Coordinates of C-alpha atoms in Angstrom, one line a residue:
Chain A
M291 CA -110.4 27.1 170.2
Q292 CA -113.0 28.1 167.4
P293 CA -112.5 32.1 167.6
T294 CA -108.8 31.7 167.6
L295 CA -109.0 29.2 164.5
G296 CA -111.1 31.8 162.7
L297 CA -108.5 34.8 163.8
I298 CA -105.6 32.7 162.4
Y299 CA -107.1 31.8 159.0
L300 CA -108.3 35.6 158.5
T301 CA -104.7 36.7 159.1
F302 CA -103.1 34.0 157.2
R303 CA -105.3 34.8 154.3
E304 CA -104.9 39.0 154.3
L305 CA -101.0 38.0 154.4
W306 CA -101.0 35.9 151.5
A307 CA -102.9 38.4 149.7
K308 CA -100.1 41.0 150.2
K309 CA -97.7 41.2 147.1
V310 CA -94.5 41.0 149.1
V311 CA -95.5 37.8 150.6
L312 CA -96.4 36.5 147.0
G313 CA -93.2 37.7 145.8
L314 CA -91.4 35.8 148.4
F315 CA -93.5 32.5 147.7
L316 CA -92.4 32.8 143.8
I317 CA -88.6 33.8 144.7
S318 CA -88.8 30.6 146.9
S319 CA -90.5 28.5 144.1
L320 CA -87.6 29.7 141.5
L321 CA -84.9 28.8 144.1
L322 CA -86.7 25.4 144.5
V323 CA -86.7 24.8 141.0
M324 CA -83.0 26.1 140.3
V325 CA -81.5 23.7 143.1
A326 CA -84.0 20.6 141.5
F327 CA -83.2 21.3 137.9
A328 CA -80.3 23.7 137.4
L329 CA -77.8 21.9 139.9
N330 CA -77.1 18.5 138.4
L331 CA -74.7 16.5 140.5
D332 CA -72.8 13.4 139.9
V333 CA -72.5 11.2 142.5
V334 CA -70.6 8.2 142.4
D335 CA -70.2 5.9 145.6
G336 CA -71.1 8.7 147.9
S337 CA -68.8 11.1 146.5
L338 CA -68.9 14.2 144.2
A339 CA -67.8 13.0 141.0
G340 CA -69.2 16.0 139.0
L341 CA -71.2 19.2 139.4
R342 CA -72.9 21.3 136.7
L343 CA -74.5 24.5 137.0
F344 CA -77.1 25.4 134.2
G345 CA -75.2 23.1 132.3
Q346 CA -71.6 24.7 133.1
T347 CA -69.1 23.2 135.4
P348 CA -67.7 25.9 137.7
D349 CA -63.8 26.1 138.1
T350 CA -64.2 25.7 142.2
V351 CA -65.9 22.3 141.9
E352 CA -62.5 20.3 141.9
G353 CA -61.7 19.1 145.7
L354 CA -64.8 20.0 146.8
S355 CA -66.2 17.2 149.2
L356 CA -70.0 16.2 148.7
E357 CA -70.9 16.9 152.2
R358 CA -69.3 20.6 151.9
L359 CA -71.0 21.2 149.1
V360 CA -74.5 20.4 150.4
F361 CA -73.7 22.2 153.7
G362 CA -72.5 25.4 151.5
V363 CA -75.9 25.6 149.5
E364 CA -78.0 24.9 152.5
A365 CA -75.8 27.6 154.7
A366 CA -76.4 29.8 152.0
V367 CA -80.0 29.5 151.6
A368 CA -80.3 29.9 155.6
G369 CA -78.8 32.8 155.7
A370 CA -80.5 34.5 152.7
A371 CA -83.5 33.1 154.4
Y372 CA -82.6 34.5 158.0
W373 CA -81.7 38.1 156.8
L374 CA -83.3 38.7 153.6
G375 CA -86.3 36.6 154.3
I376 CA -86.8 38.3 157.7
L377 CA -86.5 41.8 156.9
L378 CA -89.3 41.2 153.8
A379 CA -91.4 39.3 156.2
L380 CA -91.4 42.3 158.5
F381 CA -91.7 44.4 155.8
A382 CA -94.8 42.5 154.7
T383 CA -96.8 41.5 157.8
A384 CA -96.2 45.1 159.8
P385 CA -99.1 46.8 158.1
L386 CA -101.3 44.1 159.0
I387 CA -101.4 45.1 162.9
V388 CA -102.1 48.5 162.2
S389 CA -105.0 47.3 159.8
M390 CA -106.1 44.8 162.6
L391 CA -106.4 48.4 164.9
E392 CA -108.4 50.4 162.2
R393 CA -111.8 51.5 163.0
G394 CA -114.7 49.1 161.9
H395 CA -112.4 46.5 161.7
I396 CA -111.3 46.1 165.6
D397 CA -114.8 47.1 166.7
L398 CA -116.1 43.9 164.7
L399 CA -113.4 41.8 166.3
L400 CA -113.7 42.9 169.6
S401 CA -117.7 42.5 169.7
K402 CA -117.0 38.6 169.3
P403 CA -117.0 36.7 172.5
M404 CA -113.4 36.1 172.9
S405 CA -111.0 37.8 175.3
R406 CA -108.6 40.6 174.2
P407 CA -105.7 38.8 174.7
T408 CA -106.8 35.5 172.8
L409 CA -107.7 37.9 170.0
F410 CA -104.4 39.7 170.0
L411 CA -102.2 36.7 170.4
S412 CA -104.4 34.6 167.7
H413 CA -103.5 37.5 165.5
V414 CA -99.9 36.9 166.4
A415 CA -100.2 33.2 165.7
G416 CA -101.7 33.8 162.2
V417 CA -98.9 36.1 160.9
W418 CA -96.2 33.4 162.6
A419 CA -98.0 30.4 160.6
A420 CA -98.0 32.1 157.3
V421 CA -94.1 33.0 158.0
A422 CA -93.6 29.3 159.2
V423 CA -95.3 27.8 156.1
L424 CA -93.0 30.2 153.9
T425 CA -89.8 29.3 155.8
I426 CA -90.8 25.6 155.7
Y427 CA -91.5 25.8 152.1
L428 CA -88.1 27.2 151.3
L429 CA -85.7 25.8 153.8
G430 CA -87.6 22.3 154.0
G431 CA -87.7 22.3 150.1
V432 CA -84.1 22.8 149.3
W433 CA -83.1 20.4 152.4
T434 CA -85.3 17.8 150.6
I435 CA -83.9 18.2 146.9
M436 CA -80.5 18.4 148.6
S437 CA -81.0 15.2 150.4
I438 CA -82.6 13.4 147.8
K439 CA -80.1 14.4 145.4
T440 CA -76.8 13.9 147.2
G441 CA -77.8 11.3 149.9
V442 CA -76.5 13.4 152.6
W443 CA -78.9 13.9 155.1
N444 CA -78.4 17.1 157.2
G445 CA -80.5 17.2 160.1
S446 CA -79.4 20.2 162.0
F447 CA -80.2 22.1 159.5
L448 CA -83.9 21.6 160.1
I449 CA -82.9 23.2 163.1
S450 CA -82.2 26.3 161.5
I451 CA -85.7 26.3 160.0
G452 CA -87.0 26.7 163.8
L453 CA -84.1 29.4 164.4
V454 CA -85.5 31.5 161.4
V455 CA -89.3 31.2 162.5
V456 CA -88.3 31.6 166.5
M457 CA -86.1 35.3 165.1
F458 CA -88.9 36.5 162.9
G459 CA -91.5 36.1 166.2
V460 CA -88.7 37.9 168.2
M461 CA -88.4 40.7 165.5
Y462 CA -92.6 41.2 165.1
S463 CA -92.8 41.4 168.8
T464 CA -91.2 44.8 168.6
V465 CA -93.9 45.4 165.3
A466 CA -96.4 44.2 167.9
L467 CA -95.7 46.5 170.3
M468 CA -94.8 49.7 168.5
G469 CA -98.3 48.9 166.2
V470 CA -100.4 48.6 169.4
W471 CA -98.6 51.5 171.1
T472 CA -98.5 54.1 168.1
E473 CA -100.7 52.5 165.3
S474 CA -97.9 53.8 162.9
T475 CA -96.4 51.0 160.7
A476 CA -93.4 53.3 159.7
L477 CA -92.5 53.5 162.8
A478 CA -93.2 50.0 164.0
L479 CA -90.8 49.0 161.2
I480 CA -88.2 52.0 161.9
V481 CA -87.9 50.3 165.5
S482 CA -87.9 47.0 164.3
Y483 CA -85.0 47.5 161.7
G484 CA -83.4 49.5 164.1
L485 CA -83.3 46.8 166.4
I486 CA -81.7 44.6 163.8
F487 CA -78.9 47.0 162.8
A488 CA -78.0 47.7 166.2
S489 CA -77.6 44.1 166.8
L490 CA -74.8 44.4 164.2
V491 CA -73.0 46.7 166.6
L492 CA -73.8 44.7 169.8
A493 CA -72.5 41.8 168.4
G494 CA -69.1 42.9 168.8
H495 CA -69.4 43.6 172.4
E496 CA -66.6 41.8 173.8
A497 CA -64.2 43.9 171.6
I498 CA -66.0 47.4 172.0
V499 CA -66.6 46.8 175.8
E500 CA -62.8 46.8 176.3
E501 CA -62.6 50.4 174.9
L502 CA -65.1 51.9 176.9
G503 CA -64.9 53.2 180.5
L504 CA -66.7 52.0 183.3
V505 CA -70.5 53.8 182.8
G506 CA -70.1 53.1 178.8
S507 CA -69.1 49.5 179.0
T508 CA -71.9 48.8 181.7
A509 CA -74.6 50.8 179.5
F510 CA -73.0 48.8 176.4
S511 CA -73.3 45.5 178.2
V512 CA -77.0 46.1 179.5
L513 CA -78.0 47.0 176.0
Y514 CA -76.4 44.0 174.8
H515 CA -78.4 41.4 177.3
I516 CA -81.6 43.2 177.1
L517 CA -81.8 43.8 173.2
P518 CA -82.5 41.1 170.8
N519 CA -79.0 39.4 169.4
F520 CA -80.2 39.3 165.7
A521 CA -76.9 39.4 164.1
E522 CA -75.3 37.0 166.5
V523 CA -78.0 34.3 165.9
T524 CA -76.8 34.1 162.2
T525 CA -73.9 32.3 163.2
M526 CA -76.0 29.8 165.0
V527 CA -77.7 29.7 161.9
A528 CA -74.8 28.9 159.7
N529 CA -73.1 26.3 162.2
L530 CA -76.6 24.5 162.3
S531 CA -76.4 24.7 158.3
R532 CA -73.0 23.1 158.3
A533 CA -73.7 20.6 161.0
E534 CA -71.2 22.2 163.4
P535 CA -71.9 22.6 166.9
V536 CA -73.2 25.7 168.3
T537 CA -70.9 27.2 170.9
S538 CA -73.4 29.5 172.7
W539 CA -77.0 29.4 172.7
Y540 CA -77.2 32.6 174.5
P541 CA -77.9 34.9 171.6
L542 CA -81.2 33.2 171.0
T543 CA -82.3 32.6 174.8
S544 CA -81.9 36.2 175.3
S545 CA -83.8 37.4 172.1
I546 CA -86.3 34.7 173.0
L547 CA -86.6 36.7 176.4
F548 CA -86.7 40.2 174.7
G549 CA -89.6 38.8 172.4
L550 CA -91.4 37.4 175.5
V551 CA -91.3 40.7 177.5
A552 CA -92.2 42.6 174.3
Y553 CA -95.3 40.7 173.9
A554 CA -96.6 40.8 177.3
L555 CA -96.2 44.6 176.8
A556 CA -98.1 44.6 173.6
T557 CA -100.7 42.3 174.9
W558 CA -101.1 44.4 177.9
Q559 CA -101.4 47.9 176.2
F560 CA -103.9 46.1 173.5
T561 CA -106.2 44.9 176.9
R562 CA -106.3 47.9 178.2
R563 CA -106.7 50.6 175.9
D564 CA -110.1 51.7 174.2
F565 CA -110.7 51.6 170.4
Chain B
M18 CA -135.5 37.2 183.7
P19 CA -132.5 39.9 183.9
H20 CA -132.8 42.9 181.2
A21 CA -131.2 42.7 177.9
I22 CA -129.3 45.8 178.5
S23 CA -129.1 47.3 182.2
V24 CA -126.6 50.5 182.6
D25 CA -126.3 52.2 185.8
G26 CA -124.4 55.4 186.0
L27 CA -122.5 54.9 183.5
E28 CA -119.5 57.2 183.0
K29 CA -116.9 57.6 180.2
T30 CA -114.0 60.6 180.1
Y31 CA -111.5 60.4 177.3
R32 CA -108.3 62.1 178.1
S33 CA -105.7 62.7 175.3
G34 CA -102.5 64.9 175.3
L35 CA -99.2 64.3 177.4
F36 CA -98.1 67.6 178.6
R37 CA -101.4 69.7 178.1
P38 CA -103.8 66.9 178.8
T39 CA -107.4 67.5 177.7
T40 CA -110.9 65.6 179.0
V41 CA -113.8 64.7 177.1
K42 CA -116.8 63.5 179.1
A43 CA -118.4 61.3 176.5
L44 CA -121.1 59.8 179.1
Q45 CA -122.0 61.5 182.2
G46 CA -124.1 59.0 184.8
V47 CA -126.1 57.3 182.1
D48 CA -128.9 54.7 183.3
L49 CA -130.7 52.2 181.3
A50 CA -132.9 49.3 181.4
L51 CA -134.0 47.5 178.4
E52 CA -136.6 44.5 178.2
P53 CA -135.8 41.5 176.2
G54 CA -137.5 41.5 172.7
R55 CA -137.9 45.1 172.3
V56 CA -136.9 47.5 169.6
F57 CA -135.1 50.5 170.7
G58 CA -133.7 53.5 168.9
L59 CA -130.9 55.9 170.5
L60 CA -131.4 59.2 168.8
G61 CA -128.9 62.0 169.5
P62 CA -126.6 64.7 167.4
N63 CA -123.1 64.1 166.6
G64 CA -120.9 63.7 169.4
A65 CA -123.8 63.2 171.8
G66 CA -122.1 59.9 173.1
K67 CA -124.3 57.2 171.4
T68 CA -121.6 55.3 169.8
T69 CA -119.6 55.7 173.4
L70 CA -122.6 53.9 174.7
V71 CA -122.6 51.2 172.4
K72 CA -118.7 50.7 172.3
V73 CA -118.9 50.5 176.0
L74 CA -121.9 47.7 176.0
L75 CA -119.7 46.0 173.5
G76 CA -116.3 46.1 175.5
I77 CA -114.8 48.1 172.8
V78 CA -114.3 51.1 175.2
K79 CA -113.8 51.0 178.9
A80 CA -116.3 52.7 181.1
S81 CA -114.6 55.2 183.6
A82 CA -117.3 54.7 186.2
G83 CA -120.8 53.0 186.5
T84 CA -121.8 49.7 185.6
A85 CA -123.0 48.0 182.4
Q86 CA -124.7 44.3 182.2
L87 CA -126.0 42.4 178.7
F88 CA -128.5 39.7 179.9
G89 CA -127.0 40.2 183.6
T90 CA -123.5 39.3 182.5
P91 CA -121.0 42.4 183.0
V92 CA -119.9 43.7 179.7
T93 CA -116.3 43.5 180.8
D94 CA -116.6 39.6 180.9
H95 CA -116.5 38.7 177.0
Q96 CA -119.0 35.6 177.8
A97 CA -121.4 38.6 177.9
R98 CA -121.3 38.8 174.2
Q99 CA -121.9 35.5 173.1
R100 CA -125.3 36.5 172.5
V101 CA -124.8 39.6 170.8
G102 CA -124.8 40.7 167.1
Y103 CA -122.9 43.7 166.0
L104 CA -123.1 46.1 162.8
P105 CA -120.7 48.8 163.2
E106 CA -121.4 52.2 161.6
K107 CA -118.1 52.2 159.4
H108 CA -117.1 48.5 158.9
T109 CA -114.6 47.2 157.0
F110 CA -114.6 43.7 155.8
P111 CA -111.6 41.6 154.6
E112 CA -111.7 42.4 150.6
L113 CA -110.3 39.0 149.6
L114 CA -112.8 37.2 150.9
T115 CA -116.3 36.0 149.3
A116 CA -119.7 36.8 150.9
R117 CA -119.6 33.0 152.2
Q118 CA -116.2 33.0 153.4
M119 CA -116.7 36.1 155.3
L120 CA -119.5 35.0 156.9
D121 CA -117.8 31.8 157.9
V122 CA -114.9 33.3 159.5
Y123 CA -117.1 35.7 161.3
G124 CA -119.0 33.0 162.2
Q125 CA -116.3 31.2 163.4
M126 CA -115.2 33.8 165.6
G127 CA -118.6 33.7 167.3
R128 CA -118.5 30.4 168.2
V129 CA -120.9 29.2 165.6
P130 CA -120.5 25.6 165.2
A131 CA -119.1 24.0 161.6
E132 CA -122.8 22.5 160.8
H133 CA -124.9 25.6 162.0
R134 CA -122.6 27.6 159.7
A135 CA -123.2 25.3 156.9
T136 CA -126.9 26.0 157.0
R137 CA -127.3 29.5 158.4
I138 CA -124.8 31.2 155.9
P139 CA -127.3 30.2 152.6
D140 CA -130.4 31.2 154.9
L141 CA -128.9 34.5 155.8
L142 CA -127.6 35.4 152.4
D143 CA -130.8 34.5 151.1
R144 CA -132.6 36.7 153.7
V145 CA -130.6 39.7 152.7
G146 CA -131.2 39.5 149.1
L147 CA -127.3 38.5 148.5
S148 CA -127.9 34.7 147.6
A149 CA -126.4 35.2 144.1
Q150 CA -123.3 36.8 145.6
A151 CA -122.6 34.4 147.8
E152 CA -119.1 33.1 146.0
R153 CA -118.4 37.5 144.9
K154 CA -115.6 39.2 146.8
I155 CA -116.6 41.5 149.1
G156 CA -114.2 44.2 147.8
T157 CA -116.4 44.3 144.6
F158 CA -119.6 45.1 146.4
S159 CA -121.4 48.3 146.7
K160 CA -121.8 50.2 149.8
G161 CA -125.7 48.9 149.9
M162 CA -124.4 45.2 149.6
L163 CA -121.9 45.8 152.2
Q164 CA -124.3 46.9 154.5
R165 CA -126.7 43.7 153.9
V166 CA -123.7 41.4 154.2
G167 CA -122.8 43.2 157.3
L168 CA -126.4 42.6 158.7
A169 CA -125.9 39.0 157.8
Q170 CA -122.8 38.8 159.6
A171 CA -124.4 40.2 163.0
L172 CA -127.0 37.9 162.6
M173 CA -124.6 34.8 162.0
N174 CA -124.8 33.7 166.0
S175 CA -128.3 33.9 165.9
P176 CA -128.4 36.6 168.7
D177 CA -130.6 37.5 171.3
L178 CA -129.6 41.2 171.3
L179 CA -128.4 43.0 168.3
F180 CA -126.9 46.2 167.8
L181 CA -127.1 48.4 164.9
D182 CA -125.3 51.4 164.4
E183 CA -126.6 53.4 161.5
P184 CA -128.0 50.0 159.5
T185 CA -129.5 52.1 156.4
D186 CA -126.9 54.5 156.0
G187 CA -126.0 54.6 152.4
V188 CA -128.7 52.3 151.4
D189 CA -130.9 52.8 148.7
P190 CA -134.7 52.6 149.3
V191 CA -135.4 49.3 148.2
G192 CA -132.3 47.9 150.2
R193 CA -133.5 50.3 153.2
R194 CA -137.3 48.3 152.9
A195 CA -135.4 45.2 153.2
I196 CA -133.4 45.6 156.0
R197 CA -136.5 47.2 157.6
D198 CA -138.5 44.2 156.8
L199 CA -135.5 41.9 158.1
L200 CA -135.7 43.9 161.3
V201 CA -139.4 43.5 161.7
W202 CA -138.9 39.7 161.3
L203 CA -136.5 39.7 163.9
R204 CA -138.5 41.9 166.3
D205 CA -141.4 39.5 165.8
E206 CA -139.0 36.4 166.7
G207 CA -138.1 37.9 169.9
T208 CA -134.8 39.8 169.0
T209 CA -133.9 42.5 171.3
I210 CA -132.7 45.5 168.9
F211 CA -130.6 48.7 169.6
I212 CA -130.5 50.9 167.0
N213 CA -128.0 54.0 166.6
S214 CA -129.4 55.9 163.8
H215 CA -129.8 59.6 162.7
L216 CA -132.5 58.6 160.2
L217 CA -135.5 59.6 162.4
S218 CA -138.2 58.4 160.2
E219 CA -136.4 54.8 160.2
V220 CA -136.3 54.7 163.6
E221 CA -140.1 55.6 164.0
K222 CA -141.2 52.9 161.6
V223 CA -139.1 50.1 163.4
C224 CA -138.9 51.1 167.0
G225 CA -141.1 51.0 169.9
E226 CA -138.9 52.7 172.3
V227 CA -136.5 55.4 172.3
A228 CA -134.1 57.5 173.9
I229 CA -132.5 60.9 173.3
M230 CA -129.0 61.4 174.0
N231 CA -127.3 64.9 174.4
E232 CA -123.9 66.0 175.8
G233 CA -123.2 62.3 177.1
E234 CA -126.5 62.1 179.0
L235 CA -130.1 60.2 178.3
V236 CA -132.3 63.3 178.2
K237 CA -135.6 61.9 177.0
Q238 CA -136.6 58.3 177.1
G239 CA -139.9 56.4 176.5
A240 CA -142.3 54.8 174.0
I241 CA -142.5 56.8 171.0
S242 CA -146.1 57.3 171.1
E243 CA -145.9 58.8 174.5
L244 CA -143.3 61.1 173.7
T245 CA -144.6 62.6 170.4
A246 CA -148.3 63.1 172.0
V247 CA -148.9 66.7 172.5
E248 CA -150.6 67.5 176.0
R249 CA -154.3 67.4 175.9
E250 CA -154.6 68.7 172.1
Y251 CA -156.9 66.3 169.8
R252 CA -157.8 66.0 166.5
L253 CA -161.6 65.5 165.8
V254 CA -163.2 64.2 162.5
C255 CA -166.7 64.9 162.7
T256 CA -169.9 66.0 160.4
P257 CA -170.0 69.6 159.7
L258 CA -170.9 71.8 162.8
P259 CA -174.4 73.4 163.0
D260 CA -174.4 77.4 163.1
D261 CA -175.9 77.4 166.7
L262 CA -173.2 76.5 168.5
S263 CA -172.3 78.8 171.1
E264 CA -169.2 80.9 170.8
S265 CA -167.2 79.1 173.7
V266 CA -167.3 75.9 172.0
H267 CA -166.1 77.7 168.5
Q268 CA -163.5 79.1 170.3
R269 CA -162.1 75.6 171.7
L270 CA -162.2 74.3 168.1
T271 CA -159.4 75.2 165.4
P272 CA -159.9 74.4 162.1
L273 CA -157.3 71.6 160.1
N274 CA -156.5 70.9 156.9
N275 CA -159.7 69.2 155.7
E276 CA -158.3 67.5 152.6
T277 CA -157.2 65.1 154.7
A278 CA -160.7 64.1 156.1
P279 CA -163.1 61.7 154.5
D280 CA -165.7 63.0 152.2
G281 CA -168.0 65.4 153.8
L282 CA -166.2 65.4 157.1
Q283 CA -164.4 68.0 158.6
N284 CA -161.2 68.3 160.6
W285 CA -160.5 70.2 163.9
R286 CA -157.9 70.5 166.4
V287 CA -159.1 70.5 170.3
A288 CA -157.6 71.9 173.0
S289 CA -158.9 70.7 176.6
D290 CA -157.5 71.2 180.1
T291 CA -159.1 68.3 181.6
R292 CA -160.6 65.1 180.8
A293 CA -164.1 66.0 181.9
D294 CA -163.9 69.2 179.9
L295 CA -163.1 67.1 176.7
N296 CA -166.1 64.6 177.6
A297 CA -168.3 67.9 178.0
L298 CA -167.2 69.2 174.6
I299 CA -168.3 66.0 173.1
D300 CA -171.6 65.9 175.0
T301 CA -172.3 69.3 173.5
L302 CA -171.4 68.5 170.0
R303 CA -173.3 65.3 170.1
A304 CA -176.4 67.1 171.5
H305 CA -176.3 69.0 168.1
D306 CA -176.7 66.1 166.2
V307 CA -172.8 66.3 165.4
E308 CA -171.7 62.7 164.3
I309 CA -168.2 61.8 165.3
E310 CA -165.8 60.0 163.0
A311 CA -162.6 59.9 165.5
I312 CA -160.8 61.4 168.1
D313 CA -157.0 61.2 168.5
P314 CA -154.3 62.8 170.3
V315 CA -152.3 65.2 168.2
R316 CA -148.5 63.7 167.6
R317 CA -145.9 65.7 166.7
S318 CA -143.0 63.8 164.1
L319 CA -140.5 62.1 166.1
E320 CA -138.4 64.6 164.1
D321 CA -139.9 67.7 165.5
Y322 CA -139.9 66.1 169.0
F323 CA -136.3 65.3 168.7
I324 CA -135.4 68.8 167.6
D325 CA -137.2 70.6 170.5
V326 CA -135.0 68.1 173.0
V327 CA -131.7 68.7 171.6
S328 CA -132.1 72.5 170.2
P329 CA -130.5 75.0 172.9
P330 CA -133.1 77.4 174.1
A331 CA -133.2 80.5 172.4
A332 CA -131.5 83.1 174.4

């Protein structure tokens, strides 16, 4: 366990030294301060009596229920964390895998008494841990502040924290695989971002498949089932933030399967190659 | 007791290129056995396969054929590295960490318990002369300081076998002396040391045994004193030779630079085909009242020997 903890700590520290991660932390802090101090709510008997943002009363406040306000704020923050947060987190973490493989660094790590799969997966765990801390800080912070301010405790919002971390993990599996395979940060990011944008097209698979011929629709369906459904999971994050039921968990489970396969391939490649 | 390093028929072929594949044979049937407690130097020109051999022994590169063991455990098993320390030639340490933090992290990865790390870190920093820099970030270190903190890193787990790749490269003479003193101390403590270096004079000062590698093969191996001895040639230090010595005796003695001889004595180079021949010559000199101060086998420098071995024969 000791080598694993050492490597997780090292990865964690390396990541926190990155300016992008520091930027994400500062933006998160700013948002939390805003929600805590700039958003003033007057709650009377469990209902929203008044709302002021930076001292101003928005026109849309009339007829807005307290629950809708809380769910709306939480959904907006979760959506931003999901899209912007994951894209930036991938950008910040992608160079780490390639720098780990640099001569002089990887030699030292491999000379330690730990197996290659342990080494690789510990590194991945370190990256996950750092992103999880950031996500919990932002989303957990918003949830706590909003809940204390309004008395509306939206438990299902907390599941969306897990979704953000898991989907980051799924997309990082591509970065890890491409990083180990090609040792190119740029290529790893291009493939990873490419899959995210491809998922926007895949999200409309039901309508698109109807327009295609047999071969085209079969190929499209295969892609839909084997590639991560990043865009479709957005709906799940939004539903959970609004305390609405999730209609299908399939996009998440198929994405997790993709991630597991990519991590397995990356570990296999890391284990078999020379450095 | 198993050998510290045991290598048998080790081969490594690098392959590259997808459409027009090329192969490079980095190791071609290397055999090596190193007893525990020895200080061993691996020499060779660039591209000879030295680094590949070290990397195979540390599990960084996988052998194409043959076997290698550290203390009887195959190098393919990560447990083989439990008793091993390593300082690579081009190391990259996390620049954001302080020297103390870096040693703590790498000690953790080397399975050193927390309570041992707490005492070992200040001790090692003291040994490499970096006590005052313990809380300084690695990114601000000079090349020599990096080399010394790297050495401390390699010693965190109190290794029984230490691999050093160009340990004094880029280090100033004072730092080099400090590293050499540390290696001598480790040798006296019984640590097996495997040094991969181009600095032959450094190797000569620390190592007892060397091997010379060329084109993926170990071409020479043995104690430095044996390898550098010139066969059946001796240096004789004695009182001045009398004039009545026979011509045949004079023919076998070649004068050497006498500036290095003690006062009133002379240096001679003696060639003799057999031990009996050498003794007969000494008897003749003694019969002529020549007093002998010393007689030693003539040695070449390790550098001369190395160049003889690795230089291609003249056409």
